[in-house]
Short mmCIF file of C-alpha atoms in Angstrom, two decimals:
data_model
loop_
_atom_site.label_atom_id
_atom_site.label_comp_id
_atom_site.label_asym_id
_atom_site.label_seq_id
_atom_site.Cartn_x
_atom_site.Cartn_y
_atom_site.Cartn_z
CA UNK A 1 13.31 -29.86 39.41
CA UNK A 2 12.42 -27.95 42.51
CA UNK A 3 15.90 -25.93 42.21
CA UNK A 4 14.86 -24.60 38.86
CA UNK A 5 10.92 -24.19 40.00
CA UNK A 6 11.81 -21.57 42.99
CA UNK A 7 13.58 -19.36 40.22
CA UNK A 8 10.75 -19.73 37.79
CA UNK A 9 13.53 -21.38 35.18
CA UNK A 10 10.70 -23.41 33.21
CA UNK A 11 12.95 -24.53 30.32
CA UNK A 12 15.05 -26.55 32.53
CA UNK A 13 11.68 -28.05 34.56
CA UNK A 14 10.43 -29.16 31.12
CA UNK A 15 13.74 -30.71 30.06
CA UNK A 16 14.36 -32.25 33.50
CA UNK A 17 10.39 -33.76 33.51
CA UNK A 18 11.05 -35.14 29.64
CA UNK A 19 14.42 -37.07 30.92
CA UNK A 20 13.20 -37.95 34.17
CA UNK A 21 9.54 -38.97 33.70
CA UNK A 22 9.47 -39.32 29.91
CA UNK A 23 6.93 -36.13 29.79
CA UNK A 24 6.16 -34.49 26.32
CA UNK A 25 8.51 -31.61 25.83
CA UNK A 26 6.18 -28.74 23.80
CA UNK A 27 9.46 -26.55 23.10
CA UNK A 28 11.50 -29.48 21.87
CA UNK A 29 12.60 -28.22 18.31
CA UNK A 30 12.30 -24.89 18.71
CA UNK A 31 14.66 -22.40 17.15
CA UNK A 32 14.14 -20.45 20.06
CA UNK A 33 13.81 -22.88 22.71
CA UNK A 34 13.34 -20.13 25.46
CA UNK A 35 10.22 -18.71 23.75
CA UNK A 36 7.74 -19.14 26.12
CA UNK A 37 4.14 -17.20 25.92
CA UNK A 38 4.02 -17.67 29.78
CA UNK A 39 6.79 -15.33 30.06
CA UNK A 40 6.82 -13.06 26.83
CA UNK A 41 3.76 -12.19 25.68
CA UNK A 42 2.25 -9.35 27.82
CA UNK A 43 -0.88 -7.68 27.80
CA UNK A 44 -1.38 -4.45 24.90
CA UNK A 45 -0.06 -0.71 26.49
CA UNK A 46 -0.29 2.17 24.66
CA UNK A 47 3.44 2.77 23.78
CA UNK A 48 4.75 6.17 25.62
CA UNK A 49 5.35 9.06 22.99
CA UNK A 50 9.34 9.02 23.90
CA UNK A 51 10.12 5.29 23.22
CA UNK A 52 11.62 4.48 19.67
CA UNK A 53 10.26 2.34 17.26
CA UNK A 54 11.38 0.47 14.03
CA UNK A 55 10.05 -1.83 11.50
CA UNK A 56 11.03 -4.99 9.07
CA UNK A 57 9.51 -6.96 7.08
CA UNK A 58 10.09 -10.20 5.02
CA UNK A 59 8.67 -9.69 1.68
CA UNK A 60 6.36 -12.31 -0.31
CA UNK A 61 4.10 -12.16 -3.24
CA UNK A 62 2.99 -16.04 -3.61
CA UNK A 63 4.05 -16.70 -0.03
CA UNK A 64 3.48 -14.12 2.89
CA UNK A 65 4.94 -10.81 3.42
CA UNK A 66 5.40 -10.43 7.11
CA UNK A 67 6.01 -7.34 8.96
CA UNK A 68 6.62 -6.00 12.54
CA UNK A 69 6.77 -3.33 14.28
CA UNK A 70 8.64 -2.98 17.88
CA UNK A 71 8.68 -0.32 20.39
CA UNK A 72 12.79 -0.03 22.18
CA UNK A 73 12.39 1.62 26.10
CA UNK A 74 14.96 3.69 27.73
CA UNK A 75 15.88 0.53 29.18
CA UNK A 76 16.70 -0.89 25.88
CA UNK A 77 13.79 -3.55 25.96
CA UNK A 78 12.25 -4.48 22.91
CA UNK A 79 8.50 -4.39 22.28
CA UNK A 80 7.14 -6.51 19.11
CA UNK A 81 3.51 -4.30 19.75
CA UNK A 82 1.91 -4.83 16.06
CA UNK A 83 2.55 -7.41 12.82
CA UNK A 84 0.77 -8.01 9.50
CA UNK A 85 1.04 -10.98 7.62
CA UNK A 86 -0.27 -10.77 3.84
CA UNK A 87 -0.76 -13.06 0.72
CA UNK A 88 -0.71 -12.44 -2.58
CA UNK A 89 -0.30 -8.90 -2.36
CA UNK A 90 1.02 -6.28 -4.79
CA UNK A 91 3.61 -4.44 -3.14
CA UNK A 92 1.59 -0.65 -3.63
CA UNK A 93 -1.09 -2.45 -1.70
CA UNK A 94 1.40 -4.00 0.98
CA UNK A 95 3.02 -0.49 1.47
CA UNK A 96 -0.58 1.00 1.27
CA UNK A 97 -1.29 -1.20 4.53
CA UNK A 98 1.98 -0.74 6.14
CA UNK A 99 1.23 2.69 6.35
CA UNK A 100 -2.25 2.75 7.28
CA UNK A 101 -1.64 0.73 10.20
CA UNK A 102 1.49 3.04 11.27
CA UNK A 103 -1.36 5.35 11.53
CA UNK A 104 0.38 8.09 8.75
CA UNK A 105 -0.06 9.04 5.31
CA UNK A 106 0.82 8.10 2.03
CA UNK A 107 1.10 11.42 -0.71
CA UNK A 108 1.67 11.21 -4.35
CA UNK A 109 5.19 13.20 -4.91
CA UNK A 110 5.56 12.71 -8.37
CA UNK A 111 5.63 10.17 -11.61
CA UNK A 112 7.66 7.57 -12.78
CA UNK A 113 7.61 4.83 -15.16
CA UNK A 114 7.53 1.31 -15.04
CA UNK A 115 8.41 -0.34 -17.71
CA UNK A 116 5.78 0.94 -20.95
CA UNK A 117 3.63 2.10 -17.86
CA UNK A 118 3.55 5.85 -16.23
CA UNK A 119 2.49 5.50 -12.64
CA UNK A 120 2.38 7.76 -9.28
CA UNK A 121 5.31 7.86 -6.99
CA UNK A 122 4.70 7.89 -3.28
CA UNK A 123 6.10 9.61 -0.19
CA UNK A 124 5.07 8.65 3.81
CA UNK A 125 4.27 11.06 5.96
CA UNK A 126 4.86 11.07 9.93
CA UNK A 127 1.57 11.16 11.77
CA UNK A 128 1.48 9.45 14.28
CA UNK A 129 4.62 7.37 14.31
CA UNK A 130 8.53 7.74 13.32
CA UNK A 131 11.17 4.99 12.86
CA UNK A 132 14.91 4.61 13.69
CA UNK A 133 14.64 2.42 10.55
CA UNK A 134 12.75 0.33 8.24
CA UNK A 135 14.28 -2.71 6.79
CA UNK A 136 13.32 -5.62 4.04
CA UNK A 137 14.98 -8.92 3.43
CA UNK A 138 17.96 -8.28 1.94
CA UNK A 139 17.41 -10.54 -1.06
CA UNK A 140 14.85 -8.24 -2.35
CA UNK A 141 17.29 -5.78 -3.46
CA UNK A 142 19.28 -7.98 -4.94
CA UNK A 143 16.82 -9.13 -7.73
CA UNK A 144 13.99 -7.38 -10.02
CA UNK A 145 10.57 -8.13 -9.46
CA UNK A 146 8.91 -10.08 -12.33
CA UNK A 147 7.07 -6.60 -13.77
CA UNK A 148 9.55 -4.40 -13.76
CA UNK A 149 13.61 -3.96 -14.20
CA UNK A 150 13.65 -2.24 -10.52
CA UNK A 151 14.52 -4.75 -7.16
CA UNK A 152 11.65 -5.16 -5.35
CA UNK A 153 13.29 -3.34 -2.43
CA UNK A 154 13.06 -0.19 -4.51
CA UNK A 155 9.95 -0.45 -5.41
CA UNK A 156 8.81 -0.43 -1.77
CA UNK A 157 10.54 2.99 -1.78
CA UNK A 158 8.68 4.30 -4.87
CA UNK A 159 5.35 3.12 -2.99
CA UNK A 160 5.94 5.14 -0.16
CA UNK A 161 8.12 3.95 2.58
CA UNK A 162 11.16 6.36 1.29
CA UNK A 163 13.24 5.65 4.43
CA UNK A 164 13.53 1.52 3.85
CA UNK A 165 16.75 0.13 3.50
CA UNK A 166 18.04 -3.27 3.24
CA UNK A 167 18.20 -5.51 6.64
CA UNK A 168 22.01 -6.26 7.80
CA UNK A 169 23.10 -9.98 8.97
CA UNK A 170 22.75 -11.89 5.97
CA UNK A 171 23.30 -15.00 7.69
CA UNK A 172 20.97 -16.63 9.06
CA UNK A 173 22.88 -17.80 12.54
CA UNK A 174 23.62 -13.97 13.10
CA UNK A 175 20.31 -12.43 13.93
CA UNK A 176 18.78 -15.82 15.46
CA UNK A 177 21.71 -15.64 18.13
CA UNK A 178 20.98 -12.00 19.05
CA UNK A 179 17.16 -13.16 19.21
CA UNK A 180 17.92 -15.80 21.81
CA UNK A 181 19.89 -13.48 23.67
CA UNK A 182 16.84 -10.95 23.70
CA UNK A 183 14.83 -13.82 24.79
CA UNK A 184 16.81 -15.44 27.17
CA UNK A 185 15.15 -14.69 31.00
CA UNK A 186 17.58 -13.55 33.53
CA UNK A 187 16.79 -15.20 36.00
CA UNK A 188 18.56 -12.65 38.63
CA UNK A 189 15.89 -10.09 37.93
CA UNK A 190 12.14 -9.79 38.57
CA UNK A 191 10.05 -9.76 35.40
CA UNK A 192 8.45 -6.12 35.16
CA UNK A 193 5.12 -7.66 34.62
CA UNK A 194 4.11 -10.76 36.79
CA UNK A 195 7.01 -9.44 39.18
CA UNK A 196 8.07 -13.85 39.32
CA UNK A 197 11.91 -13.84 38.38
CA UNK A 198 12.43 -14.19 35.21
CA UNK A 199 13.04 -11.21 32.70
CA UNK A 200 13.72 -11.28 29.19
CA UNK A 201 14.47 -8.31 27.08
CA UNK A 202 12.15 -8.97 24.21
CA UNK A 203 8.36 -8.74 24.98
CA UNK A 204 5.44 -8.95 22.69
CA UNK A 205 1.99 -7.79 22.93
CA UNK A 206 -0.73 -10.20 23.14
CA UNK A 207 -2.43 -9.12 20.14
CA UNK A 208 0.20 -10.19 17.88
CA UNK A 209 -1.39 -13.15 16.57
CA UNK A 210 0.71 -13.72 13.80
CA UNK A 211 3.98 -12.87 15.79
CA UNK A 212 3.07 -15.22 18.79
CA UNK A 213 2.32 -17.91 16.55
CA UNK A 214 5.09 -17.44 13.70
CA UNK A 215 7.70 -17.94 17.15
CA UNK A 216 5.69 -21.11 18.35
CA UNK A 217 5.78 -22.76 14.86
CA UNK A 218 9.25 -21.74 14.26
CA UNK A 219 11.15 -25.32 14.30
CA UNK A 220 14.26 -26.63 13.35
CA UNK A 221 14.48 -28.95 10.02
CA UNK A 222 14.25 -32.46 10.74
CA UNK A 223 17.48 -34.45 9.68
CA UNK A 224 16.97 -37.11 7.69
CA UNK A 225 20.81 -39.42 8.49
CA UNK A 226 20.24 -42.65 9.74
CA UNK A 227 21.20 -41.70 13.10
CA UNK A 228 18.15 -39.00 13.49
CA UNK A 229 20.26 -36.35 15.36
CA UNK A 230 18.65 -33.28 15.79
CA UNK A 231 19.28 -30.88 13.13
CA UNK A 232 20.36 -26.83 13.86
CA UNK A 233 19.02 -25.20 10.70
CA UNK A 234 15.47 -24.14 10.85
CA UNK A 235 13.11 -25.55 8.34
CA UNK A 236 12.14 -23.51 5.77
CA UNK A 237 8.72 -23.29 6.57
CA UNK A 238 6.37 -21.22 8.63
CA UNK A 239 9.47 -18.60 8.70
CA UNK A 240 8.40 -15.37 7.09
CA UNK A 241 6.92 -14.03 10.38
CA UNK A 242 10.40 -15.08 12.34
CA UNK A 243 12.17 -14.06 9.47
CA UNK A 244 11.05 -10.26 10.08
CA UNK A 245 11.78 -10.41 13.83
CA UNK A 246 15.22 -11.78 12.99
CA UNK A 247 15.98 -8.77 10.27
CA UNK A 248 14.90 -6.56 13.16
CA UNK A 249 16.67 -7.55 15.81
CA UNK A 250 19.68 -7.60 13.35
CA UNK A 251 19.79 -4.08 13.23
CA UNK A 252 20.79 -3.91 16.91
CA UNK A 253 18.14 -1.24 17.68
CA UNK A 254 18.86 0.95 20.58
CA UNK A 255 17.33 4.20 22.41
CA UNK A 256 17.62 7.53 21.02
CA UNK A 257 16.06 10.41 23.13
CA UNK A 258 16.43 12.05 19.80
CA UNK A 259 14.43 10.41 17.54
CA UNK A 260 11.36 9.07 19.04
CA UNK A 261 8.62 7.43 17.99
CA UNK A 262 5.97 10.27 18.45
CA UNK A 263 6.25 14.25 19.58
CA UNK A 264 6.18 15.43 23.13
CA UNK A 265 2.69 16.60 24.33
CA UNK A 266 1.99 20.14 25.24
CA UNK A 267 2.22 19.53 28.73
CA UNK A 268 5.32 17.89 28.37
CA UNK A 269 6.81 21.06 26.44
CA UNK A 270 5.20 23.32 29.43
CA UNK A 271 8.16 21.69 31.90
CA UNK A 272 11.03 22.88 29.66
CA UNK A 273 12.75 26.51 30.70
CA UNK A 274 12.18 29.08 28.07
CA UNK A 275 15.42 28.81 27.15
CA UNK A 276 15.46 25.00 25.90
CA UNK A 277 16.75 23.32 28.93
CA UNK A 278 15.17 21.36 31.56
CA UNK A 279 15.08 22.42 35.34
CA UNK A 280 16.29 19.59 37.73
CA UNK A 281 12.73 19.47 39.29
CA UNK A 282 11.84 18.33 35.63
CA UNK A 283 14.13 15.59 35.02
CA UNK A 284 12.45 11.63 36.05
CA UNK A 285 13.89 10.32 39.38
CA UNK A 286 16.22 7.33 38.78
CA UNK A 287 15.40 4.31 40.85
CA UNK A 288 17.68 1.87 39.04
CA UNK A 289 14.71 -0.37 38.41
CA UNK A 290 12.68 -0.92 35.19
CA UNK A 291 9.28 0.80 34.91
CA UNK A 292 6.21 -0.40 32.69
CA UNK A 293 3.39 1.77 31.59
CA UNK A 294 1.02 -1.08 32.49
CA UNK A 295 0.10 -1.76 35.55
CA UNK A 296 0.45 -5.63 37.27
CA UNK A 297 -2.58 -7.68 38.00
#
């Protein structure tokens, strides 16, 4: 137990305490049995103009639609920095809220009809944030929604959010392996944040409520043979909001100087030459260790 204290390993301390002293194990039955808050959820930053971003969402009508939105750094981190969780939505008002809170605007481009109906078709327009991608479920573009003869993925496209496509990894093992991977500390390396070792490569803000929470509920089914083994599959319950970090973690996200999440400020553009390049003076010293934009306390 003191081995795995001095490098801050607390998975192993709880399941070392459980079998030694018989001490309640809060992570037992996880999915993600490495999620800890103590570790992953960070205070809110203001995410730097040149990070990417993406979205994905779980879709729901009866049950809740979930979305999330995550920030990837030039170190390839990911940042989970803003959710929404919704019931009994229509899907113009969940795309209606999805694009409020990206803090852009939804335009009428034209008309369409739905079934005996005529209604508006919608376009988003980049703000104040753009997106490598923005994925749904993949099982809502494989069946109609209940009013109309389109999938409900393309209906989210008529809405507004022209750019959403359908989430990869279909099965279900795939994206919760690359999630435990992303949460997995290193232990070798010093969390950017408390500085303890310790360092994971998914992060999420602390006012993600509905993220934080979806991950701590986020259990395994119970299995019901007579010898009670502990099952693998997660139960399906409490799994939209994990279901949307899963989707977007599928998509493998990486950094793109290119295509960043919002447009360099003048006094960024003031460093460039005239002629489009960048001086050496300009260019960010390399220290070979990761930097935050928030500061440790």
């Amino acid at each position: 137990i003191e081995e795995a204290e001095r490098v801050n390993n607390m998975k192993r301390v709880r399941s070392l305490r459980s079998r030694a002293f018989g001490e309640f194990e809060w992570s037992g039955g996880l999915v993600y049995d490495d999620w800890n808050p103590e570790i992953h959820v960070i205070e809110d930053f203001e995410i730097p103009w040149n990070w990417c971003a993406a979205r994905a969402g779980d879709h729901g009508r009866v049950n809740d639609a979930a979305f999330v939105w995550g920030a990837i750094s030039p170190e390839n981190d990911i940042y989970l920095y803003r959710d929404m969780e919704l019931a009994g939505r229509q899907i113009d008002n969940l795309v209606e809220n999805i694009i409020r809170l990206s803090g852009n605007k939804r335009e009428v481009s034209g008309v369409l009809q739905r079934g005996r109906l005529m209604g508006d078709r919608y376009k988003e327009v980049f703000v104040s944030e753009a997106y490598l991608f923005t994925v749904l479920d993949p099982r809502s573009f494989s069946k109609s929604d209940e009013d109309s003869e389109y999938s409900v993925g393309e209906l989210y496209r008529q809405d507004g959010l022209q750019t959403i496509k359908k989430a990869v990894g279909k099965e279900l093992n795939f994206g919760i392996d690359i999630c435990s991977r992303l949460l997995r500390p290193d232990y070798e390396k010093e969390h950017p944040y408390t500085g303890v070792k310790g360092r994971p490569r998914l992060f999420v803000m602390r006012s993600c409520k509905a993220i934080i929470k979806g991950l701590s509920m986020y259990r395994n089914a119970e299995r019901k043979d007579k010898n009670k083994n502990p099952s693998e599959k997660p139960q399906e319950k409490d799994d939209h909001m994990p279901d949307a970090i899963r989707y977007f973690v599928s998509m493998k996200p990486s950094y793109d100087p290119n295509r960043t999440i919002g447009k360099a400020p003048e006094k960024e553009k003031e460093k460039t030459h005239a002629r489009g390049y960048t001086v050496p003076e300009d260019s960010p010293k390399k220290s070979g260790k990761h930097t935050c934009p928030y500061t440790r306390t």
